[in-house]
Amino acid sequence: MPSKKTEATASQWVLFKRILALAKFQRHWMIIAIILTIVQSVITAFQPYLYKTVIDEVIIPKQFQLLEKWALILLIWLIVQALLGFANSYLSESIAQSVILKLRQYIYDHLTRLKLSFYDKTPVGTAVTRSISDVQTITDLFSSGVITIAGDLIQIIVIMSCMFYMDVKLTLITLTVVPVLLFAANRFRKGIRDTFQDVRNQVAKLNAFLQERITGMQIVQLFNREKEEKRRFDQINQAHRDANIRSVYYYSIFFPIVEVLVAVSFALIVWYGSGSLVRGSIEFGELTAFIMFINLFFRPIRAIADRFNNIQMGIVAADRIFKLIDDVDNIEQTTEVAAPKFSGDVKFNHVWFAYQNEEWVLRDVSFHLPQGKTMAIVGATGSGKTTIASLVNQLYQQQKGDILLDDINIQSLNITSVRQQIALVLQDVFLFSGSVKDNIRLHNDDIDIQKMIDAARSIGAYEFIEKLPGGFDYNVMERGMTLSLGQRQLVSFIRALAFDPRIILLDEATSSIDTETEQLIQKAIDRLLENRTAIVIAHRLSTIAKADEILVLEKGEVKERGNHASLMAAGGHYAHLYETQIAE
Ligand SMILES: Nc1ncnc2c1ncn2[C@@H]1O[C@H](COP(=O)(O)OP(=O)(O)OP(=O)(O)O)[C@@H](O)[C@H]1O
Ligand SMILES: [Mg+2]
């Protein structure tokens, strides 16, 4: 049986291969980058050898007529080295950025296809972190991870070969400190890995906290929670500082150790080398080259711990991203069968639904709403009214029973083609930051400006929009904050009407608005429901009384049905609800 450790390593290897596969479409550039890195490493590693030749064959034998030639060679060597360095970092960063672009597109696309139930379980911050910072971490893996490590290793091998070729004893002496260095590097790597995880967690906490407080600033200020919230923020902030200090601790201990080891290695070379120099077993240029080699040799070793961390963290980030991408259970499943143009007949047959497990929110709900009719749903808060509307649109899927549109099972149809014919106007209108026009059209080219203006006119909202600074180009801020609730509703009505749906689902807002807007909205609703099949979650008596049928819902069950007069006459739930809630 494989041990836990080898299993972990194996899966890391699988992950690593999968990350590389992400860059497959860039493989020609990858190969060029690797070749460039190899050439650059070799050129850099040979540099001391050039200096040795100049010292031993030009300067010491006083062959000054060769000096110009060698100066030129050295100059060209350095220029080539610099150019390669530039090409290399530019290329590897470009590869990394292209991979990132593709990965982000893929993640975003995936997020838009996920079922709403996924978002009920996942905090906004998490989805954002996956698509922004985790993806960024993978960039580092490409730009300063894989390719660079390959270059470093090659450089180390070339340098060691040169050194052994020049003087075996001197090389062995230089290498005596390497085991200690590797040991230190490994300890450093582990320490830094754990503290980096810590830092990342703390950053995520900071983000989540700030995001929520900024969104809910109104509540913080209204309830005078500033001090208390500041105290909680301080706590998170301090934890963040401590995590950062811990990681700095490892850096500040590791680098001095390396410096000391390099110095020891220098000292050994100088001590042993000068002896050899006196005895004449080594030439001066050779000794100089050795000292330069030591510098070149320790540079990649110093960085290698950091680079392994980049890879490690890239793998951790990739693991999280792949988990998100692979989660196909949450993807909305749909067929290719396009829905016909509906006449607008809606049926619920014994529908049961729960958001979680078996906590039924709808129990055995059945109704038949013929084409062009209006059904009002009434019931206490939390009785499942909004849920019914969400099911008609299949934002959630019922566990039992069928929903039929024009007698076709909705689940056998392509969901996009169904949603094109149903408009859902929510209780809580969400607007994107942008112009009123964009919020109405949602960048849909089928809705031209004239259609939009006609829709606004026909529900009587045109004047109100014209009065806004800039009219339809008026910029609504995030979540529509710069419009009043009533205005936001009117915008969402125009949006629904402009799409010209067959079926309309309207979740009336409960909040009271000024009488002028109220009248506007009443009129707008009447216009909206004309000639359409409509399910209205109603709070206004005017809307309820006009409905062809009223469905009375209690704790997810249909308790009564009928029209206003018959239900009042029956004196049951509806009559009670009417007296306590509707007719205030
Ligand atoms: N996304 C969700 N995840 C889990 N439970 C939910 C979710 N949305 C609603 N619920 C629960 O389902 C039940 C019905 O909610 P629903 O929104 O349908 O009520 P409602 O009748 O529209 O109420 P209101 O009049 O307040 O709008 C409630 O108990 C609510 O807690
Ligand atoms: Mg509701």
Coordinates of C-alpha atoms and ligand atoms in Angstrom, one line a residue:
M1 CA 0.0 0.0 0.0
P2 CA 1.5 3.4 -0.9
S3 CA 2.2 5.6 2.1
K4 CA 0.2 8.8 2.6
K5 CA 3.2 10.9 1.6
T6 CA 3.7 9.2 -1.8
E7 CA 0.0 9.5 -2.5
A8 CA 0.2 13.2 -1.8
T9 CA 3.2 13.5 -4.0
A10 CA 1.6 11.5 -6.8
S11 CA -1.5 13.7 -6.8
Q12 CA 0.7 16.8 -6.7
W13 CA 2.4 15.4 -9.8
V14 CA -0.9 14.9 -11.5
L15 CA -2.0 18.4 -10.7
F16 CA 1.3 19.7 -11.9
K17 CA 0.9 18.0 -15.2
R18 CA -2.6 19.4 -15.5
I19 CA -1.3 22.9 -14.9
L20 CA 1.3 22.4 -17.7
A21 CA -1.5 21.2 -19.9
L22 CA -3.2 24.5 -19.4
A23 CA -0.3 26.1 -21.3
K24 CA -0.5 23.5 -24.1
F25 CA -1.7 26.1 -26.6
Q26 CA 1.5 28.0 -25.9
R27 CA 3.8 25.1 -26.2
H28 CA 5.8 26.5 -29.1
W29 CA 6.6 29.5 -27.1
M30 CA 7.3 27.3 -24.0
I31 CA 9.9 25.4 -26.0
I32 CA 11.5 28.6 -27.2
A33 CA 11.5 29.9 -23.6
I34 CA 13.2 26.8 -22.4
I35 CA 15.8 26.8 -25.1
L36 CA 16.5 30.5 -24.4
T37 CA 16.8 29.7 -20.7
I38 CA 19.3 27.0 -21.4
V39 CA 21.4 29.2 -23.6
Q40 CA 21.3 32.0 -21.1
S41 CA 22.4 29.7 -18.3
V42 CA 25.3 28.3 -20.2
I43 CA 26.4 31.7 -21.3
T44 CA 26.3 33.1 -17.8
A45 CA 28.1 30.0 -16.4
F46 CA 30.9 30.4 -18.8
Q47 CA 31.6 34.0 -18.0
P48 CA 34.2 33.4 -15.3
Y49 CA 36.0 31.1 -17.7
L50 CA 36.4 34.0 -20.1
Y51 CA 37.9 36.1 -17.4
K52 CA 40.3 33.4 -16.4
T53 CA 41.5 33.2 -20.0
V54 CA 42.0 37.0 -20.2
I55 CA 44.0 37.1 -16.9
D56 CA 46.1 34.0 -17.5
E57 CA 46.7 34.4 -21.3
V58 CA 46.6 38.2 -21.8
I59 CA 47.2 40.2 -18.7
I60 CA 49.8 38.1 -16.8
P61 CA 51.9 37.2 -19.9
K62 CA 51.6 40.9 -20.9
Q63 CA 50.1 40.1 -24.3
F64 CA 48.5 43.5 -24.6
Q65 CA 48.1 43.3 -28.4
L66 CA 45.3 40.8 -27.6
L67 CA 43.5 43.0 -25.1
E68 CA 41.3 44.8 -27.6
K69 CA 40.1 41.5 -29.1
W70 CA 39.3 40.1 -25.7
A71 CA 37.6 43.3 -24.5
L72 CA 35.3 43.1 -27.5
I73 CA 34.5 39.4 -26.9
L74 CA 33.7 40.1 -23.3
L75 CA 31.5 43.1 -24.3
I76 CA 29.6 41.0 -26.9
W77 CA 29.2 38.2 -24.3
L78 CA 27.7 40.6 -21.8
I79 CA 25.3 42.2 -24.4
V80 CA 24.1 38.8 -25.6
Q81 CA 23.6 37.8 -21.9
A82 CA 21.5 40.9 -21.3
L83 CA 19.4 40.5 -24.4
L84 CA 18.7 36.9 -23.5
G85 CA 17.7 37.9 -20.1
F86 CA 15.3 40.5 -21.5
A87 CA 13.8 38.0 -24.1
N88 CA 13.5 35.4 -21.4
S89 CA 11.6 37.3 -18.8
Y90 CA 9.4 39.0 -21.4
L91 CA 8.5 35.6 -23.0
S92 CA 7.8 33.7 -19.8
E93 CA 5.7 36.5 -18.4
S94 CA 3.7 36.7 -21.7
I95 CA 3.2 32.9 -21.6
A96 CA 2.0 33.2 -18.0
Q97 CA -0.4 36.0 -18.8
S98 CA -1.9 34.2 -21.8
V99 CA -2.5 31.1 -19.7
I100 CA -4.1 33.3 -17.1
L101 CA -6.4 35.1 -19.6
K102 CA -7.7 31.7 -20.8
L103 CA -8.1 30.3 -17.3
R104 CA -10.1 33.4 -16.1
Q105 CA -12.4 33.2 -19.2
Y106 CA -13.0 29.6 -18.4
I107 CA -13.7 30.2 -14.7
Y108 CA -16.0 33.1 -15.5
D109 CA -17.9 31.1 -18.0
H110 CA -18.1 28.2 -15.5
L111 CA -19.5 30.6 -12.8
T112 CA -22.3 31.8 -15.1
R113 CA -23.4 28.3 -15.8
L114 CA -23.5 27.2 -12.1
K115 CA -26.9 26.6 -10.5
L116 CA -28.1 29.2 -8.1
S117 CA -28.0 26.7 -5.3
F118 CA -24.2 26.8 -5.6
Y119 CA -24.2 30.5 -4.8
D120 CA -26.5 29.9 -1.8
K121 CA -23.7 27.8 -0.3
T122 CA -20.7 29.8 -1.5
P123 CA -19.7 33.2 -0.2
V124 CA -19.2 35.8 -2.9
G125 CA -15.6 36.3 -1.6
T126 CA -14.7 32.7 -2.4
A127 CA -15.8 32.8 -6.0
V128 CA -13.9 36.1 -6.4
T129 CA -10.8 34.8 -4.8
R130 CA -10.8 31.8 -7.1
S131 CA -11.0 33.9 -10.2
I132 CA -8.6 36.7 -9.1
S133 CA -5.9 35.8 -6.6
D134 CA -5.7 32.0 -7.1
V135 CA -5.3 32.5 -10.8
Q136 CA -2.6 35.1 -10.1
T137 CA -0.7 32.6 -8.0
I138 CA -0.7 30.2 -11.0
T139 CA 1.0 33.0 -13.0
D140 CA 3.9 33.0 -10.7
L141 CA 4.3 29.3 -11.2
F142 CA 4.8 29.9 -14.9
S143 CA 6.8 33.2 -14.9
S144 CA 9.1 32.5 -12.0
G145 CA 8.6 28.8 -11.3
V146 CA 9.0 26.0 -13.8
I147 CA 11.2 27.6 -16.5
T148 CA 13.4 29.5 -14.1
I149 CA 14.1 26.4 -12.0
A150 CA 15.1 24.5 -15.1
G151 CA 17.5 27.3 -16.0
D152 CA 18.9 27.4 -12.5
L153 CA 19.6 23.7 -12.4
I154 CA 21.3 23.8 -15.8
Q155 CA 23.4 26.8 -14.6
I156 CA 24.5 24.9 -11.5
I157 CA 25.4 21.8 -13.6
V158 CA 27.5 23.8 -16.1
I159 CA 29.3 25.8 -13.3
M160 CA 30.1 22.6 -11.4
S161 CA 31.4 21.0 -14.6
C162 CA 33.6 24.0 -15.3
M163 CA 34.9 24.0 -11.8
F164 CA 35.7 20.3 -11.8
Y165 CA 37.4 20.6 -15.1
M166 CA 39.6 23.4 -13.8
D167 CA 40.5 22.0 -10.4
V168 CA 39.0 19.0 -8.7
K169 CA 40.4 19.8 -5.2
L170 CA 39.4 23.4 -5.2
T171 CA 35.9 22.4 -6.3
L172 CA 35.5 19.9 -3.6
I173 CA 36.5 22.5 -1.0
T174 CA 34.0 24.9 -2.4
L175 CA 31.2 22.3 -2.2
T176 CA 31.8 21.4 1.5
V177 CA 29.3 24.1 2.6
V178 CA 26.6 22.9 0.2
P179 CA 25.0 20.2 2.4
V180 CA 24.5 22.7 5.2
L181 CA 23.1 25.2 2.7
L182 CA 20.6 22.6 1.3
F183 CA 19.5 21.7 4.8
A184 CA 18.9 25.3 5.6
A185 CA 17.1 25.9 2.3
N186 CA 14.8 23.0 3.0
R187 CA 13.9 24.2 6.5
F188 CA 13.3 27.7 5.1
R189 CA 11.1 26.4 2.3
K190 CA 8.9 24.5 4.8
G191 CA 8.6 27.4 7.2
I192 CA 7.8 29.9 4.5
R193 CA 5.2 27.6 3.0
D194 CA 3.2 27.4 6.2
T195 CA 3.4 31.1 6.9
F196 CA 2.5 32.0 3.4
Q197 CA -0.7 29.9 3.8
D198 CA -1.3 31.8 6.9
V199 CA -0.8 35.2 5.2
R200 CA -3.2 34.2 2.4
N201 CA -5.9 33.1 4.9
Q202 CA -5.6 36.4 6.7
V203 CA -5.8 38.4 3.5
A204 CA -9.0 36.5 2.6
K205 CA -10.4 37.3 6.0
L206 CA -9.5 41.0 5.6
N207 CA -11.2 41.0 2.2
A208 CA -14.3 39.3 3.4
F209 CA -14.7 41.6 6.4
L210 CA -14.1 44.8 4.5
Q211 CA -16.4 43.8 1.6
E212 CA -19.3 43.1 4.0
R213 CA -18.8 46.2 6.1
I214 CA -18.5 48.5 3.1
T215 CA -21.7 47.0 1.6
G216 CA -23.5 47.3 5.0
M217 CA -22.0 50.7 6.0
Q218 CA -25.5 52.1 6.4
I219 CA -26.3 49.5 9.1
V220 CA -22.9 50.0 10.8
Q221 CA -23.5 53.8 11.1
L222 CA -27.2 53.6 11.9
F223 CA -26.7 51.3 14.8
N224 CA -23.6 53.0 16.0
R225 CA -21.5 49.9 15.5
E226 CA -18.4 51.8 14.4
K227 CA -16.4 51.1 17.6
E228 CA -17.3 47.5 17.9
E229 CA -16.7 46.9 14.2
K230 CA -13.3 48.7 14.4
R231 CA -12.3 46.4 17.3
R232 CA -13.1 43.3 15.2
F233 CA -11.3 44.8 12.2
D234 CA -8.3 45.4 14.5
Q235 CA -8.2 41.8 15.5
I236 CA -8.2 40.6 11.9
N237 CA -5.7 43.2 11.0
Q238 CA -3.4 42.2 13.8
A239 CA -3.5 38.5 12.9
H240 CA -2.6 39.6 9.4
R241 CA 0.4 41.6 10.6
D242 CA 1.6 38.7 12.8
A243 CA 1.4 36.2 9.9
N244 CA 3.4 38.6 7.8
I245 CA 6.0 39.1 10.5
R246 CA 6.3 35.3 10.9
S247 CA 7.2 35.0 7.2
V248 CA 9.6 37.9 7.4
Y249 CA 11.3 36.0 10.3
Y250 CA 12.2 33.1 8.0
Y251 CA 13.6 35.4 5.4
S252 CA 15.6 37.4 7.8
I253 CA 17.1 34.3 9.3
F254 CA 17.7 32.4 6.0
F255 CA 19.6 35.0 4.0
P256 CA 22.2 35.9 6.6
I257 CA 22.9 32.1 7.0
V258 CA 23.5 31.9 3.3
E259 CA 25.8 34.9 3.4
V260 CA 27.8 33.3 6.2
L261 CA 28.1 30.1 4.2
V262 CA 29.1 31.8 1.1
A263 CA 31.7 33.8 3.1
V264 CA 33.1 30.5 4.6
S265 CA 33.4 29.1 1.1
F266 CA 35.3 32.2 0.0
A267 CA 37.6 32.0 2.9
L268 CA 38.3 28.3 2.2
I269 CA 39.1 29.1 -1.4
V270 CA 41.3 32.1 -0.5
W271 CA 43.1 30.0 2.2
Y272 CA 43.7 26.9 0.1
G273 CA 44.0 28.8 -3.2
S274 CA 46.8 31.1 -2.1
G275 CA 48.7 28.1 -0.9
S276 CA 48.4 26.5 -4.3
L277 CA 49.3 29.8 -6.0
V278 CA 52.5 29.9 -4.0
R279 CA 53.3 26.3 -4.8
G280 CA 52.5 27.1 -8.4
S281 CA 49.9 24.4 -8.8
I282 CA 47.3 26.9 -9.8
E283 CA 47.3 30.1 -11.9
F284 CA 46.1 33.5 -10.8
G285 CA 43.3 33.7 -13.4
E286 CA 42.0 30.4 -12.3
L287 CA 41.7 31.5 -8.7
T288 CA 39.8 34.6 -9.8
A289 CA 37.5 32.5 -11.9
F290 CA 36.8 30.3 -9.0
I291 CA 35.8 33.2 -6.8
M292 CA 33.5 34.4 -9.5
F293 CA 32.1 30.9 -9.9
I294 CA 31.2 30.7 -6.2
N295 CA 29.1 33.8 -6.6
L296 CA 27.3 32.5 -9.6
F297 CA 26.9 29.1 -8.0
F298 CA 25.3 30.3 -4.8
R299 CA 22.9 32.7 -6.5
P300 CA 20.5 30.1 -7.9
I301 CA 20.8 28.0 -4.8
R302 CA 19.8 31.0 -2.7
A303 CA 16.7 31.5 -4.9
I304 CA 15.7 27.9 -5.3
A305 CA 13.8 27.6 -2.0
D306 CA 11.7 30.6 -3.0
R307 CA 11.1 29.1 -6.4
F308 CA 9.9 25.8 -5.1
N309 CA 7.5 27.7 -2.9
N310 CA 6.1 29.4 -6.0
I311 CA 5.5 26.0 -7.5
Q312 CA 4.0 24.7 -4.3
M313 CA 1.6 27.6 -3.9
G314 CA 0.7 27.5 -7.6
I315 CA -0.2 23.9 -7.1
V316 CA -2.4 24.6 -4.1
A317 CA -4.1 27.4 -6.0
A318 CA -4.6 25.2 -9.0
D319 CA -6.0 22.5 -6.8
R320 CA -8.7 24.9 -5.6
I321 CA -9.5 26.1 -9.1
F322 CA -9.7 22.6 -10.5
K323 CA -12.1 21.6 -7.7
L324 CA -14.3 24.5 -8.8
I325 CA -14.1 23.7 -12.4
D326 CA -14.6 20.0 -12.0
D327 CA -17.7 20.4 -9.9
V328 CA -20.1 19.5 -12.7
D329 CA -22.8 18.5 -10.3
N330 CA -23.6 22.2 -9.9
I331 CA -23.7 22.9 -13.6
E332 CA -27.1 23.6 -14.9
Q333 CA -28.1 20.7 -17.0
T334 CA -30.2 21.4 -20.0
T335 CA -31.3 19.8 -23.3
E336 CA -30.9 20.9 -26.9
V337 CA -34.7 20.8 -27.6
A338 CA -35.7 24.4 -28.2
A339 CA -39.0 25.5 -26.7
P340 CA -41.8 26.4 -29.2
K341 CA -43.3 29.9 -29.0
F342 CA -45.5 29.5 -25.9
S343 CA -49.1 30.5 -25.8
G344 CA -48.6 30.8 -22.1
D345 CA -50.4 27.9 -20.3
V346 CA -48.8 27.1 -16.9
K347 CA -49.3 23.9 -14.9
F348 CA -47.9 22.7 -11.6
N349 CA -48.5 19.0 -10.9
H350 CA -47.8 17.9 -7.4
V351 CA -44.6 19.9 -7.1
W352 CA -42.4 19.4 -4.0
F353 CA -39.3 21.5 -3.5
A354 CA -36.6 21.9 -0.8
Y355 CA -33.6 24.2 -0.9
Q356 CA -31.8 21.8 1.4
N357 CA -32.2 18.1 1.9
E358 CA -35.8 17.3 2.9
E359 CA -36.8 20.7 4.4
W360 CA -39.8 21.1 2.2
V361 CA -40.5 24.7 1.2
L362 CA -43.2 23.7 -1.2
R363 CA -45.4 20.7 -0.5
D364 CA -47.5 19.1 -3.2
V365 CA -48.4 22.4 -5.0
S366 CA -50.7 22.0 -8.0
F367 CA -52.4 24.6 -10.1
H368 CA -53.5 25.3 -13.7
L369 CA -53.1 28.8 -15.0
P370 CA -54.7 29.1 -18.5
Q371 CA -53.2 31.3 -21.2
G372 CA -53.6 35.1 -20.6
K373 CA -55.0 34.7 -17.1
T374 CA -53.6 36.3 -13.9
M375 CA -53.0 34.3 -10.8
A376 CA -52.2 36.0 -7.5
I377 CA -50.3 34.2 -4.8
V378 CA -50.8 35.4 -1.3
G379 CA -49.4 34.1 2.0
A380 CA -47.3 35.0 5.0
T381 CA -43.7 35.9 4.7
G382 CA -41.6 32.7 4.1
S383 CA -44.6 30.7 2.9
G384 CA -42.8 30.0 -0.4
K385 CA -44.3 32.5 -2.8
T386 CA -41.0 33.7 -4.4
T387 CA -39.9 30.0 -4.5
I388 CA -42.8 29.2 -6.9
A389 CA -41.7 32.0 -9.2
S390 CA -38.2 30.7 -9.2
L391 CA -39.3 27.2 -10.2
V392 CA -41.3 28.5 -13.2
N393 CA -38.0 29.9 -14.4
Q394 CA -36.1 26.8 -13.3
L395 CA -33.7 28.9 -11.3
Y396 CA -34.0 25.9 -8.9
Q397 CA -35.3 22.5 -9.8
Q398 CA -38.1 20.8 -8.0
Q399 CA -37.4 17.4 -6.4
K400 CA -40.8 15.9 -7.1
G401 CA -43.7 16.6 -9.5
D402 CA -43.8 18.3 -12.9
I403 CA -44.0 21.8 -14.3
L404 CA -45.6 22.1 -17.7
L405 CA -45.7 25.0 -20.1
D406 CA -48.2 24.6 -22.9
D407 CA -48.4 21.0 -21.6
I408 CA -44.7 20.4 -22.3
N409 CA -42.5 19.3 -19.4
I410 CA -40.2 22.3 -18.8
Q411 CA -37.3 20.0 -17.9
S412 CA -37.3 18.5 -21.4
L413 CA -36.7 21.9 -23.0
N414 CA -33.6 24.0 -23.4
I415 CA -33.7 26.3 -20.5
T416 CA -32.4 29.4 -22.4
S417 CA -35.2 29.1 -24.9
V418 CA -37.7 28.8 -22.0
R419 CA -36.3 31.8 -20.1
Q420 CA -36.4 34.0 -23.2
Q421 CA -40.2 33.8 -23.0
I422 CA -40.6 34.4 -19.3
A423 CA -39.9 37.6 -17.5
L424 CA -39.3 37.6 -13.7
V425 CA -39.5 40.9 -11.9
L426 CA -38.1 40.5 -8.5
Q427 CA -39.0 41.9 -5.2
D428 CA -35.6 43.2 -4.7
V429 CA -34.5 44.9 -8.0
F430 CA -30.9 44.4 -8.8
L431 CA -29.3 47.0 -11.1
F432 CA -25.7 46.9 -12.5
S433 CA -23.6 49.9 -12.3
G434 CA -24.0 51.6 -15.7
S435 CA -26.6 53.6 -17.6
V436 CA -30.3 53.2 -17.2
K437 CA -30.4 52.2 -20.9
D438 CA -27.9 49.4 -20.4
N439 CA -29.8 48.2 -17.4
I440 CA -33.0 47.9 -19.4
R441 CA -31.5 46.4 -22.5
L442 CA -28.8 44.3 -20.7
H443 CA -26.8 44.7 -23.9
N444 CA -29.3 42.7 -25.9
D445 CA -29.2 43.8 -29.5
D446 CA -32.8 42.6 -30.1
I447 CA -34.0 45.5 -28.1
D448 CA -33.4 48.7 -30.0
I449 CA -33.7 52.2 -28.6
Q450 CA -37.1 52.7 -30.0
K451 CA -38.5 49.5 -28.4
M452 CA -37.1 50.6 -25.1
I453 CA -38.6 54.1 -25.3
D454 CA -42.0 52.6 -26.4
A455 CA -41.9 50.2 -23.4
A456 CA -41.1 53.1 -21.1
R457 CA -43.9 55.3 -22.6
S458 CA -46.5 52.5 -22.4
I459 CA -46.0 52.0 -18.7
G460 CA -45.9 55.7 -18.1
A461 CA -42.3 55.8 -16.9
Y462 CA -40.9 57.8 -19.8
E463 CA -41.3 61.2 -18.0
F464 CA -39.5 60.1 -14.9
I465 CA -36.5 58.8 -16.8
E466 CA -36.4 61.9 -19.0
K467 CA -36.2 64.0 -15.8
L468 CA -33.0 62.2 -14.7
P469 CA -29.8 64.0 -15.5
G470 CA -28.8 62.5 -18.9
G471 CA -32.2 60.7 -19.2
F472 CA -31.6 57.1 -20.4
D473 CA -27.9 57.6 -20.1
Y474 CA -28.2 58.5 -16.4
N475 CA -25.6 56.5 -14.5
V476 CA -26.9 54.2 -11.8
M477 CA -24.2 53.4 -9.2
E478 CA -23.5 49.9 -7.9
R479 CA -26.7 48.0 -7.2
G480 CA -28.8 51.0 -8.3
M481 CA -28.1 52.9 -5.2
T482 CA -28.7 56.3 -6.8
L483 CA -32.3 55.5 -7.7
S484 CA -35.2 55.3 -5.3
L485 CA -36.9 51.9 -4.7
G486 CA -39.9 52.9 -6.7
Q487 CA -37.7 54.1 -9.6
R488 CA -35.7 50.9 -9.6
Q489 CA -39.0 49.0 -9.9
L490 CA -40.1 51.0 -12.8
V491 CA -36.8 50.4 -14.5
S492 CA -37.2 46.6 -14.0
F493 CA -40.8 46.8 -15.4
I494 CA -39.5 48.5 -18.5
R495 CA -36.8 45.8 -18.8
A496 CA -39.5 43.1 -18.5
L497 CA -41.8 44.8 -21.0
A498 CA -39.0 45.5 -23.6
F499 CA -38.3 41.7 -23.6
D500 CA -41.9 41.2 -24.5
P501 CA -42.4 37.9 -22.6
R502 CA -45.3 35.4 -22.9
I503 CA -45.4 34.8 -19.3
I504 CA -44.7 37.3 -16.6
L505 CA -43.7 36.5 -13.0
L506 CA -44.0 39.5 -10.8
D507 CA -42.9 39.6 -7.2
E508 CA -44.4 42.8 -5.8
A509 CA -42.3 44.7 -3.4
T510 CA -43.8 45.1 0.0
S511 CA -42.2 48.4 0.9
S512 CA -44.5 51.4 0.7
I513 CA -43.6 54.2 -1.7
D514 CA -45.0 57.7 -2.2
T515 CA -48.5 58.0 -3.7
E516 CA -47.3 59.5 -7.0
T517 CA -44.9 56.6 -7.7
E518 CA -47.4 54.2 -6.3
Q519 CA -49.9 55.3 -8.9
L520 CA -47.3 55.1 -11.6
I521 CA -46.5 51.5 -10.5
Q522 CA -50.1 50.5 -10.4
K523 CA -50.6 51.6 -14.0
A524 CA -47.4 50.0 -15.0
I525 CA -48.4 46.7 -13.6
D526 CA -51.8 46.8 -15.4
R527 CA -50.0 47.5 -18.6
L528 CA -47.4 44.8 -18.0
L529 CA -50.0 42.1 -17.4
E530 CA -52.2 42.9 -20.4
N531 CA -52.5 39.9 -22.8
R532 CA -50.0 37.9 -20.9
T533 CA -50.1 34.9 -18.5
A534 CA -49.1 36.3 -15.2
I535 CA -48.2 35.0 -11.8
V536 CA -48.2 37.9 -9.3
I537 CA -47.0 37.6 -5.8
A538 CA -49.2 40.3 -4.7
H539 CA -49.4 42.6 -1.7
R540 CA -51.6 45.3 -3.1
L541 CA -55.3 44.8 -2.8
S542 CA -55.8 46.4 -6.2
T543 CA -53.6 43.7 -7.9
I544 CA -55.1 40.8 -5.9
A545 CA -58.7 41.8 -6.5
K546 CA -58.1 41.9 -10.3
A547 CA -56.6 38.5 -10.4
D548 CA -58.6 35.7 -12.1
E549 CA -57.5 33.3 -9.3
I550 CA -55.9 33.7 -5.9
L551 CA -53.7 30.9 -4.5
V552 CA -53.4 31.1 -0.7
L553 CA -50.2 29.6 0.5
E554 CA -49.3 28.6 4.0
K555 CA -46.0 27.0 4.9
G556 CA -45.6 25.8 1.3
E557 CA -49.0 24.3 1.0
V558 CA -52.0 25.5 -1.0
K559 CA -54.7 26.2 1.5
E560 CA -57.3 27.8 -0.5
R561 CA -58.0 29.0 -4.1
G562 CA -60.7 31.1 -5.7
N563 CA -61.3 34.8 -6.4
H564 CA -61.5 37.6 -3.9
A565 CA -65.2 37.6 -3.5
S566 CA -65.5 33.8 -3.1
L567 CA -62.6 33.6 -0.7
M568 CA -63.9 36.4 1.5
A569 CA -67.3 34.7 1.6
A570 CA -65.6 31.4 2.6
G571 CA -64.2 33.3 5.6
G572 CA -61.1 31.1 5.8
H573 CA -57.3 31.8 5.6
Y574 CA -57.7 34.4 3.0
A575 CA -60.3 36.3 4.8
H576 CA -58.0 36.3 7.9
L577 CA -55.0 37.3 5.9
Y578 CA -56.9 40.0 4.2
E579 CA -58.1 41.5 7.5
T580 CA -54.7 41.3 9.2
Q581 CA -52.3 42.1 6.4
I582 CA -53.6 43.2 3.1
A583 CA -56.2 45.8 4.1
E584 CA -54.1 47.8 6.5
Ligands
LIG1 N1 -31.8 30.4 -1.4 C1 -32.4 29.8 -0.3 N2 -31.7 28.8 0.4 C2 -32.3 28.2 1.4 N3 -33.5 28.5 1.9 C3 -34.2 29.5 1.2 C4 -33.7 30.2 0.1 N4 -34.6 31.1 -0.3 C5 -35.6 31.0 0.5 N5 -35.4 30.0 1.5 C6 -36.4 29.6 2.5 O1 -37.5 29.1 1.8 C7 -38.7 29.5 2.5 C8 -39.6 30.2 1.5 O2 -39.0 31.4 1.0 P1 -39.7 32.4 -0.1 O3 -38.6 33.4 -0.4 O4 -40.3 31.6 -1.1 O5 -40.8 33.1 0.8 P2 -41.8 34.2 0.4 O6 -43.2 33.6 0.5 O7 -41.5 34.7 -0.9 O8 -41.6 35.3 1.5 P3 -41.7 36.9 1.4 O9 -43.1 37.3 1.5 O10 -41.0 37.3 2.7 O11 -41.0 37.3 0.2 C9 -38.3 30.4 3.6 O12 -38.4 29.6 4.8 C10 -36.8 30.7 3.3 O13 -36.1 30.7 4.5
MG2 MG -40.6 36.6 -1.5

